[in-house]
Coordinates of C-alpha atoms and ligand atoms in Angstrom, one line a residue:
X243 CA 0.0 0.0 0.0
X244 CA 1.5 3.4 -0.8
X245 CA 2.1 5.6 1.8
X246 CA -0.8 8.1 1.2
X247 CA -3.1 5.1 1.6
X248 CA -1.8 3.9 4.5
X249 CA -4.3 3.3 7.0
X250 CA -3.8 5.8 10.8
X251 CA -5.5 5.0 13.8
X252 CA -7.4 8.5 13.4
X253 CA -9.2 6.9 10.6
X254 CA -9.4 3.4 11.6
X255 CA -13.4 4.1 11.9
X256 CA -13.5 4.1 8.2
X257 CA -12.0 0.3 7.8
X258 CA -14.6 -1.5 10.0
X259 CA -15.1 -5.1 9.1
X260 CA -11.5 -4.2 7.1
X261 CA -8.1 -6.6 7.5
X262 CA -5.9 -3.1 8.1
X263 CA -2.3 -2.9 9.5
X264 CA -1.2 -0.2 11.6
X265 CA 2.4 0.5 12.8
X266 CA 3.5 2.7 15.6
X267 CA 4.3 2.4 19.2
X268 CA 3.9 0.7 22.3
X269 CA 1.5 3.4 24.2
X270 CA 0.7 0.5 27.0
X271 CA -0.7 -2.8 27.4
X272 CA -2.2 -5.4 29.9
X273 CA -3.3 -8.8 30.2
X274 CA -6.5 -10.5 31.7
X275 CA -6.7 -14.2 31.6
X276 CA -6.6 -15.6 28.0
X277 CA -6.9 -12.2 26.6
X278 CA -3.5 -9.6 25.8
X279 CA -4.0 -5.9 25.1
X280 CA -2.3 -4.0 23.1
X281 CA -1.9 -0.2 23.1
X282 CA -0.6 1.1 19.7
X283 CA 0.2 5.0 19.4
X284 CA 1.1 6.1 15.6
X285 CA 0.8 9.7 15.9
X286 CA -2.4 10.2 15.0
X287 CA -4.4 8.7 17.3
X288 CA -3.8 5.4 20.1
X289 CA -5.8 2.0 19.0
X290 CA -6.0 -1.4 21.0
X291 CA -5.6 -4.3 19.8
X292 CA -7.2 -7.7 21.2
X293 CA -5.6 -11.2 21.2
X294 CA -7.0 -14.1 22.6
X295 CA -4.6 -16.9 23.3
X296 CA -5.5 -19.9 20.8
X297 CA -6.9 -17.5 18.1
X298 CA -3.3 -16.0 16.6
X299 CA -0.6 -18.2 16.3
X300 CA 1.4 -19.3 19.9
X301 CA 5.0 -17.6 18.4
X302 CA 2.6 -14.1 17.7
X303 CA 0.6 -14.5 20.9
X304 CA 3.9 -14.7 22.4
X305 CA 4.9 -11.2 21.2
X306 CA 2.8 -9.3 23.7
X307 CA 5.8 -10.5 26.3
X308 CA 9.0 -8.9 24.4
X309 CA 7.5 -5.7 23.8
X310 CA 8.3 -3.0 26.2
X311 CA 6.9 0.7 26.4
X312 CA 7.3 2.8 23.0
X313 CA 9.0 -0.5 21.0
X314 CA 8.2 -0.3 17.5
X315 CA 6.1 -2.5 16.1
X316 CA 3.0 -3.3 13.4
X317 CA -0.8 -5.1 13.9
X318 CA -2.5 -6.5 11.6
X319 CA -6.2 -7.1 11.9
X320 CA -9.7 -6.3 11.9
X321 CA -11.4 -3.2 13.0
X322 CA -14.2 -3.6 15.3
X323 CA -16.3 -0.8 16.7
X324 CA -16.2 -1.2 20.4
X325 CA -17.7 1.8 22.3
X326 CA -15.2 0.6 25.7
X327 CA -11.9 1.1 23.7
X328 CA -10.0 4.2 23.4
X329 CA -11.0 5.8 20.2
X330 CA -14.2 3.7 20.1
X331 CA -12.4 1.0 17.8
X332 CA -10.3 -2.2 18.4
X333 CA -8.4 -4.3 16.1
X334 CA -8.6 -8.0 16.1
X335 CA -5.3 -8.7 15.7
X336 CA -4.1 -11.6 13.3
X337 CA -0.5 -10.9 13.6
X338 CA 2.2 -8.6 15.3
X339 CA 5.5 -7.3 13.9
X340 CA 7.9 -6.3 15.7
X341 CA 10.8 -3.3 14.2
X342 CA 12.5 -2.4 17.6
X343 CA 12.6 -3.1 21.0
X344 CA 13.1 -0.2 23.2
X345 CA 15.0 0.3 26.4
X346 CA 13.6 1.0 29.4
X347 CA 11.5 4.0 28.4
X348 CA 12.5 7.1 30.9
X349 CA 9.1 8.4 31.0
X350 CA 6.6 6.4 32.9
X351 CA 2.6 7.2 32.7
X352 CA 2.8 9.0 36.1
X353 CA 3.8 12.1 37.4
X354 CA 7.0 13.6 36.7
X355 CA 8.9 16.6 37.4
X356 CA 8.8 19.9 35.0
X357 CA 12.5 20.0 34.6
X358 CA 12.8 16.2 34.6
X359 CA 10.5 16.2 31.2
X360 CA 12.1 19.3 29.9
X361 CA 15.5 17.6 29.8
X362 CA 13.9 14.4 27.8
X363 CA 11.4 16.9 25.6
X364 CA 12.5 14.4 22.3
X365 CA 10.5 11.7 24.3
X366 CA 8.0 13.9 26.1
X367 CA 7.0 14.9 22.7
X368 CA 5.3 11.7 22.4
X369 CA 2.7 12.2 25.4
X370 CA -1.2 13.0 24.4
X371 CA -0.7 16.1 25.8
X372 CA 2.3 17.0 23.7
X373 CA 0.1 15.2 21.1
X374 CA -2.9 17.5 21.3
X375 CA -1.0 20.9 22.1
X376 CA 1.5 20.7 18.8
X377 CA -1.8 19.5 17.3
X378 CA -3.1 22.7 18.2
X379 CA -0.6 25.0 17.5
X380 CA -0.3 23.5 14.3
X381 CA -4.0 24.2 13.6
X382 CA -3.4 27.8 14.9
X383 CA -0.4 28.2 12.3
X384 CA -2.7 27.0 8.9
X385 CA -5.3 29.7 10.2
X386 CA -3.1 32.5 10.2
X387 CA -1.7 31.3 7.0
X388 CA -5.2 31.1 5.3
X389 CA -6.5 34.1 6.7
X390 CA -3.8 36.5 5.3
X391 CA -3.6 33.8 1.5
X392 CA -7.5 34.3 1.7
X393 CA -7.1 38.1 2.1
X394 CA -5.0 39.0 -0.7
X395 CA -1.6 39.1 1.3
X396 CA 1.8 38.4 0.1
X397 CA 3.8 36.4 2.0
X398 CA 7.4 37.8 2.4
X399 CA 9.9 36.3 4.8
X400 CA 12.1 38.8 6.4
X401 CA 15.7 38.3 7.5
X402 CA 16.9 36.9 10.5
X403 CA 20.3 38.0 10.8
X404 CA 20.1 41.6 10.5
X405 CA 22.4 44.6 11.2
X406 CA 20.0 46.7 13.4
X407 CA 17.8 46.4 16.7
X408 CA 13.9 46.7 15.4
X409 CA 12.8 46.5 19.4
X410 CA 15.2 48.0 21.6
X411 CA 18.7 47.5 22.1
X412 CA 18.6 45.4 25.2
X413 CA 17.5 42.1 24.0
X414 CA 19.5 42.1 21.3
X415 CA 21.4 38.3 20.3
X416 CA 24.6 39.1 18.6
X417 CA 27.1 37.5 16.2
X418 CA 30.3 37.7 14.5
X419 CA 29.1 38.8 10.9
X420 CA 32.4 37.4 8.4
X421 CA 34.3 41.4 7.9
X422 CA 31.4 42.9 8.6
X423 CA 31.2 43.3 11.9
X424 CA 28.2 42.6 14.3
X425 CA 25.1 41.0 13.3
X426 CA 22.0 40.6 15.3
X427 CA 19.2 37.7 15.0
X428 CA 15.9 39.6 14.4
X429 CA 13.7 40.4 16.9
X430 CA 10.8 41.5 14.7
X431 CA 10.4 40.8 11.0
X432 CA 8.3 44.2 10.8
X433 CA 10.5 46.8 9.6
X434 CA 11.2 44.5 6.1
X435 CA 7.6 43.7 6.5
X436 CA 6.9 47.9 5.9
X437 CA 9.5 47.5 2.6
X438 CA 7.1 44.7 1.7
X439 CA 3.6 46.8 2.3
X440 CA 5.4 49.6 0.3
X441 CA 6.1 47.1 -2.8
X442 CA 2.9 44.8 -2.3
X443 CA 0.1 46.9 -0.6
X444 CA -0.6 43.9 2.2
X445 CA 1.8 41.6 3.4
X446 CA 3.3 39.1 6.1
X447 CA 6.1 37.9 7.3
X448 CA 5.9 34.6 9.8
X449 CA 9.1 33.2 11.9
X450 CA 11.6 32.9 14.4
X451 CA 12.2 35.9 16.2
X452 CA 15.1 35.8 18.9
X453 CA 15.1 38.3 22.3
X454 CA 17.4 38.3 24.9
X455 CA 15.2 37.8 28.0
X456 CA 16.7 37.8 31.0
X457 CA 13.4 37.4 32.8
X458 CA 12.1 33.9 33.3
X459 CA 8.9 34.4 33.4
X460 CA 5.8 31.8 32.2
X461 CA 5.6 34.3 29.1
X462 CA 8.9 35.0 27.6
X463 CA 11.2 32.6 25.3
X464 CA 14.2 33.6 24.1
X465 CA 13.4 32.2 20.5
X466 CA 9.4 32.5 18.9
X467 CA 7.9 32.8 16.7
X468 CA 5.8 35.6 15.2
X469 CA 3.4 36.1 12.6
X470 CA 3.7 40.5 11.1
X471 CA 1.2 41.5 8.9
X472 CA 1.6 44.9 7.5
X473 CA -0.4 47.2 5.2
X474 CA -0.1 50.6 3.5
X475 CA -3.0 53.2 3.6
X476 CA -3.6 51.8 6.9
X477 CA -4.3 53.9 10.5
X478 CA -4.3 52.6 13.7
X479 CA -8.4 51.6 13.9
X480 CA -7.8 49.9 10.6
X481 CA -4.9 47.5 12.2
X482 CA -7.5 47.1 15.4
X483 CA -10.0 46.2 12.6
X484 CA -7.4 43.7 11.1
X485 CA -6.6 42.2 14.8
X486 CA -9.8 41.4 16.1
X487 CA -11.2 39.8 12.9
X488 CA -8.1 38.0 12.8
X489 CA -8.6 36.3 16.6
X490 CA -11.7 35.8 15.8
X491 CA -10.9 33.4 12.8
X492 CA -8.0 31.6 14.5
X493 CA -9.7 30.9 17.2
X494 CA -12.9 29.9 16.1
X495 CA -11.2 27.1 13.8
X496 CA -9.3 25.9 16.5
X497 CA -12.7 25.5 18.2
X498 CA -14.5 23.6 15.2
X499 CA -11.2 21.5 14.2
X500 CA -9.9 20.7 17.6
X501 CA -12.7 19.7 19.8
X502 CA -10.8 16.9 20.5
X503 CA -7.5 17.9 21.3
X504 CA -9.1 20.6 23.6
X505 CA -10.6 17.9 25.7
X506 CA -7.6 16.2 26.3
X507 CA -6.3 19.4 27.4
X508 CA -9.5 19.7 29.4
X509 CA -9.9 23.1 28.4
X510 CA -12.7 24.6 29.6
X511 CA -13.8 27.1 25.9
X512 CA -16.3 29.0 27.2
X513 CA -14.0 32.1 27.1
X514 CA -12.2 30.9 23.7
X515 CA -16.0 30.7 22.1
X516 CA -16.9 34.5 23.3
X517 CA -13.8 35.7 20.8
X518 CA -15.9 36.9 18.4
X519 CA -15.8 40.8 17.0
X520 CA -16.3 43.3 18.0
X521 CA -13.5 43.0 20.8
X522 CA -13.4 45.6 23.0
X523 CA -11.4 48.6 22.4
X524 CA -10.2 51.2 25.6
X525 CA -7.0 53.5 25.8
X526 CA -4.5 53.2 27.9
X527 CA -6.0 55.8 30.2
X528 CA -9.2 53.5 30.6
X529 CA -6.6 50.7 31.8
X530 CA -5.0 52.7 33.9
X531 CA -8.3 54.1 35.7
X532 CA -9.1 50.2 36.4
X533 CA -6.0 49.8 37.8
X534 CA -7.1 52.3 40.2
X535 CA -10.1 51.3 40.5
X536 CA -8.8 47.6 41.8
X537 CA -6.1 49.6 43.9
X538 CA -3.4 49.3 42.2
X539 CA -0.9 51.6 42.6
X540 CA -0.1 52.4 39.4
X541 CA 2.3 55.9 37.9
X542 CA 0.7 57.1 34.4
X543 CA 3.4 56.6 32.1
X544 CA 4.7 53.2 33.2
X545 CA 4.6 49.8 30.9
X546 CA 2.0 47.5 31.9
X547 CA 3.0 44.2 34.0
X548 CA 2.0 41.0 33.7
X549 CA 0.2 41.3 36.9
X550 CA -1.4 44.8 35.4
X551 CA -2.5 43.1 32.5
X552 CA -4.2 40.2 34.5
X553 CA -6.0 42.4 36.0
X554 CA -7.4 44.8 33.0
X555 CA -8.4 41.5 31.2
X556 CA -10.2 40.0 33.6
X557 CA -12.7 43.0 33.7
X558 CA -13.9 41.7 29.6
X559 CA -15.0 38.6 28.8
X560 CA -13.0 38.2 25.5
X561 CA -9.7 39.8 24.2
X562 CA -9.5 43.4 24.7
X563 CA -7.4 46.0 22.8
X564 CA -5.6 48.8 24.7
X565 CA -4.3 51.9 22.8
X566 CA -2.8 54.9 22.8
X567 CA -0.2 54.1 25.0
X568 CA 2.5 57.0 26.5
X569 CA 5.0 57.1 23.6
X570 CA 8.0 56.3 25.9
X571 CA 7.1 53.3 26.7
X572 CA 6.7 52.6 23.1
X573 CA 9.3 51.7 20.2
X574 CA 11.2 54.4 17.7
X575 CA 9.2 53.5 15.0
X576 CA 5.4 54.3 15.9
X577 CA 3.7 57.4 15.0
X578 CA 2.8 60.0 17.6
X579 CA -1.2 60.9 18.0
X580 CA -1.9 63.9 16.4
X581 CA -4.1 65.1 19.4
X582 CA -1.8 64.2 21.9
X583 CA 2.0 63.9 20.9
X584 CA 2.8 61.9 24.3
X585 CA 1.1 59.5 22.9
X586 CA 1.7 56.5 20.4
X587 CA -0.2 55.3 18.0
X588 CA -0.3 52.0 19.2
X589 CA -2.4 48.9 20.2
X590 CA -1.7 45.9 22.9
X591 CA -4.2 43.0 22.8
X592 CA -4.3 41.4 26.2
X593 CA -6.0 37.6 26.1
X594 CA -8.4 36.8 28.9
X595 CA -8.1 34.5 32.1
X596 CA -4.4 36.1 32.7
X597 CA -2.3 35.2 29.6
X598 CA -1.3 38.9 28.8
X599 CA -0.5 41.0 25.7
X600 CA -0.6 38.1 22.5
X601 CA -0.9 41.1 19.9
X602 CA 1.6 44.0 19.7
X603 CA 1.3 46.5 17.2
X604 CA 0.8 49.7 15.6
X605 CA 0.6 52.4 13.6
X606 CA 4.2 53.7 11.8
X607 CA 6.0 56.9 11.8
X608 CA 5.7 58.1 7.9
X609 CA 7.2 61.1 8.0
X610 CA 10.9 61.2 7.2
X611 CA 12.2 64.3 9.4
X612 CA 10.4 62.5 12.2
X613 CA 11.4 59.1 11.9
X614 CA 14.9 60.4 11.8
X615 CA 14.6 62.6 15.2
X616 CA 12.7 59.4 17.0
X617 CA 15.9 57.6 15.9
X618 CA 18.1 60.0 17.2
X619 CA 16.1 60.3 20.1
X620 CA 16.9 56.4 20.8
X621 CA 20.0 56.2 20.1
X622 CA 19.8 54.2 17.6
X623 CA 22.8 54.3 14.4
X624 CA 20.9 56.2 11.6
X625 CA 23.6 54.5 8.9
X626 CA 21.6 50.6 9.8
X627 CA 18.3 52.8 9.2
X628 CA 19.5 54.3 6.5
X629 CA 17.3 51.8 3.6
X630 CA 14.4 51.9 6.3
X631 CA 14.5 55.6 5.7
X632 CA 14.1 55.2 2.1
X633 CA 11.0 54.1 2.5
X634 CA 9.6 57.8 3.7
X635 CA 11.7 59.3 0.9
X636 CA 10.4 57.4 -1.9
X637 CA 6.2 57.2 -1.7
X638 CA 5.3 57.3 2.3
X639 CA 2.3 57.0 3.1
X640 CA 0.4 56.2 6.1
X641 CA 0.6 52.3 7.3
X642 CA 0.0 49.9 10.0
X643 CA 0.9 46.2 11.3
X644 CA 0.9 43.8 14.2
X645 CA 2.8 41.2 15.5
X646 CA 1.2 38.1 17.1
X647 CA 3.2 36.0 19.1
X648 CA 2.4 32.0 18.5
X649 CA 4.1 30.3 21.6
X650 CA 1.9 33.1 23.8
X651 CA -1.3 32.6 21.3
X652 CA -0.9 28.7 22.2
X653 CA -0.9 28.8 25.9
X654 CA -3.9 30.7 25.8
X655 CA -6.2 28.5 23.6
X656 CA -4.7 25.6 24.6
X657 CA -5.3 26.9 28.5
X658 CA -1.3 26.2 30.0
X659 CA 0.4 27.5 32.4
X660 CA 3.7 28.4 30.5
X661 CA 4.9 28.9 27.6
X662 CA 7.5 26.3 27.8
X663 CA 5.4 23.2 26.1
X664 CA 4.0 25.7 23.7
X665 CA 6.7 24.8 21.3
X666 CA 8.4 21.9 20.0
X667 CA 11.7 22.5 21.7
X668 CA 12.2 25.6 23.9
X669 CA 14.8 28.2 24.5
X670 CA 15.0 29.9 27.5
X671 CA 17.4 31.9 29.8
X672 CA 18.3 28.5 31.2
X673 CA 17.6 26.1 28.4
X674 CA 19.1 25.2 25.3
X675 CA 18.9 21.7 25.3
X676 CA 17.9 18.9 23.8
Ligands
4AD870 O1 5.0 43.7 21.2 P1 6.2 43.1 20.4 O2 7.5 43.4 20.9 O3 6.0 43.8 18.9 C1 6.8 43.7 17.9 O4 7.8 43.0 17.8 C2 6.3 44.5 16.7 N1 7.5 44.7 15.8 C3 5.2 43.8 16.0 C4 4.7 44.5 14.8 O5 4.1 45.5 15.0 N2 4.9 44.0 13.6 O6 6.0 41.6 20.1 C5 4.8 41.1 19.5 C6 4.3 39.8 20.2 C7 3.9 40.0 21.7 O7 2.6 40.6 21.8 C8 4.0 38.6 22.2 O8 2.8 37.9 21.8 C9 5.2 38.1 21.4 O9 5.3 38.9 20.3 N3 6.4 38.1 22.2 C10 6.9 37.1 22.8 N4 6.5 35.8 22.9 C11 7.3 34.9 23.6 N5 8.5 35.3 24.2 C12 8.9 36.5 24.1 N6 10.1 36.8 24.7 C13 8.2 37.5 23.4 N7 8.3 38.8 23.1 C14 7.2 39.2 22.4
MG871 MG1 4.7 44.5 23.0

């Protein structure tokens, strides 16, 4: 059979009354009297499989013994629909093949320690909980991808070794660059992204982006990735526009295609199935006066914590945008509001239940003589500007983007507690391995 017909376990229920074979791993398995058990995993979905001692041949019944948690190994046999099995199917097996034995397999099925897991994360991979998160972020990753293809935008990957900061200096990964001098590995895609809105009207960039962060934190990685859409003859309330129809769509095909992945999460969705538009929208101000409210004491002017934006979130019951934030809070490149120059122009989406700003973006500074004081202003070496610069000399025009960051989007749908199983393999301030 080629490989595309290839029968999975998470379509088993379309062979019933079929010989199949299936080949994965050992998930588990147990005996009772004459009867052996089987637990295959394959990566789609975990099966059981059914001997009965006398009805397979002794040298195949036999088998069950050998294999050991996650050996390789193929059944072959007929699916049954049996409402007490996991997955609601069985297989009668006929025969058992064994490709590998494994060692004795690290991870047991009980608890185990964060750190413990972390360190084996090429085995941990293969729990159903790993299972059903990548599953999700995977799903997450084709929505963003279809909404921007299904919306006329051009994809356009941007650099990552580049030879400017695009978010402030202090984050900054740096490398040797051949004569060159330094290099840096992007923390943003979006200033390439605003060549690309300039040359195609409406596009996105989606990848790794790298930050120093010293801060451990359940938030922060010092590698994710980010999906940048960007558009010309744009303004802020357009990019709100863009943001909240965008959540909207991701999450509500996460809902519809992942129902079951969800539940092994044991998400509870009844926030995830209120993200529909409008979101709310409040300034910065409004945050700050329910920060005061709660009794927090809070300095106008000042970033917002995670704590903070716990707290502002949990007063909506869906995403909410906060903008117009103080412009020095804020990065070089976004554009002052016309009524009220201490401001940006510039937009935070904070998810609910506690997970914090997912969406930061804004609108862009198209005006060359003040793009050039802002970098000034920062400190910031006008000669690795100089191309960006370009872009307000030949055709400016008023434009907007956002980034949304995956790992963060993740732990939110999928309802965890950190960031760190967000992603196949993390890096953080005190992990590089495996
Ligand atoms: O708010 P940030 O820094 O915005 C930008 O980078 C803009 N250049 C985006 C744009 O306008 N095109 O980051 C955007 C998002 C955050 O809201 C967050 O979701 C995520 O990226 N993010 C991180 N996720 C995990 N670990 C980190 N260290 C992150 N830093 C930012
Ligand atoms: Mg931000």
């Amino acid at each position: 059979m080629s490989l595309i017909n290839r029968v999975y376990v998470e379509n088993v229920g379309a062979h019933v009354g079929e010989e199949v074979e299936l080949r994965g791993w050992l998930y588990n398995k147990r005996s009772s009297g004459k009867i052996r058990f089987l637990l295959m995993r394959d990566g789609t979905g975990i099966v059981q499989g059914v001997m009965v001692k006398g009805s397979v041949p002794d040298e195949v019944f036999e088998r069950f013994d050998a294999l050991t948690q996650e050996s390789a190994f193929g059944l072959k046999g007929k699916v049954r629909k049996e409402d007490r099995a996991p997955g609601g199917y069985e297989l009668e097996v006929s025969d058992v093949v064994i490709y590998s034995i494994a060692h004795e397999y690290p991870i047991a099925p009980k608890e185990h320690g964060v750190e413990f897991l972390a360190d084996r994360r090429h085995l941990w991979l293969r729990s159903s909980r790993q299972h059903a998160i990548m599953r999700v972020r995977h799903r997450i990753i084709k929505a963003i991808r279809d909404f921007f293809d299904e919306r006329g935008f051009t994809l356009l990957d941007s650099p990552i070794l580049t030879p400017a900061a695009c978010e402030g200096t202090t984050t900054l990964f740096e490398t040797e660059y051949f004569d060159l001098g330094k290099a840096y590995l992007t923390q943003s895609g979006q200033l390439y992204a605003e060549a690309g809105a300039m040359a195609f009207g409406k596009v996105y960039c989606f990848g790794p982006t790298f930050r120093a962060e010293k801060s451990k934190t359940r938030r922060h990685l010092s590698e994710f990735w980010m999906v940048e859409p960007e558009v010309a003859f744009a303004d802020l309330n357009d990019d709100m526009d863009l943001a909240e129809e965008f959540l909207e769509y991701i999450v509500q095909s996460v809902l519809r295609d992942r129902e079951r992945e969800l539940k092994v999460l044991e998400r509870n969705t009844t926030f995830l199935q209120n993200v529909k538009c409008p979101l709310p929208r409040i300034t910065y101000d409004e945050a700050v006066e329910i920060l005061k409210r709660k009794g927090v004491a809070f300095e106008w002017g000042n970033d917002f914590g995670g704590t903070d934006e716990t707290i502002i979130s949990e007063q909506f019951d869906r995403p909410v945008m906060v903008h117009r934030y103080p412009a020095q809070v804020k990065a070089f490149y976004m554009k002052r509001d016309p009524e009220n120059p201490n401001l940006a122009l510039a937009v935070d989406v904070l998810a609910p239940e506690g997970y914090g700003e997912i969406i930061g973006g804004s609108q862009r500074e198209d005006d060359l003589d003040t793009l050039i004081r802002r970098i000034q202003e920062h400190q910031l070496p006008q000669e690795a500007f100089e191309w960006y610069l370009d872009l307000r000399r030949y055709g400016t025009v008023p434009h907007a983007g956002f980034g949304l960051g995956i790992e963060r989007t993740v732990a939110w749908i999928c309802g965890l507690d950190h960031v760190r199983e967000t992603i196949p393999f993390p890096r953080m301030i005190y992990r590089l391995t495996p």
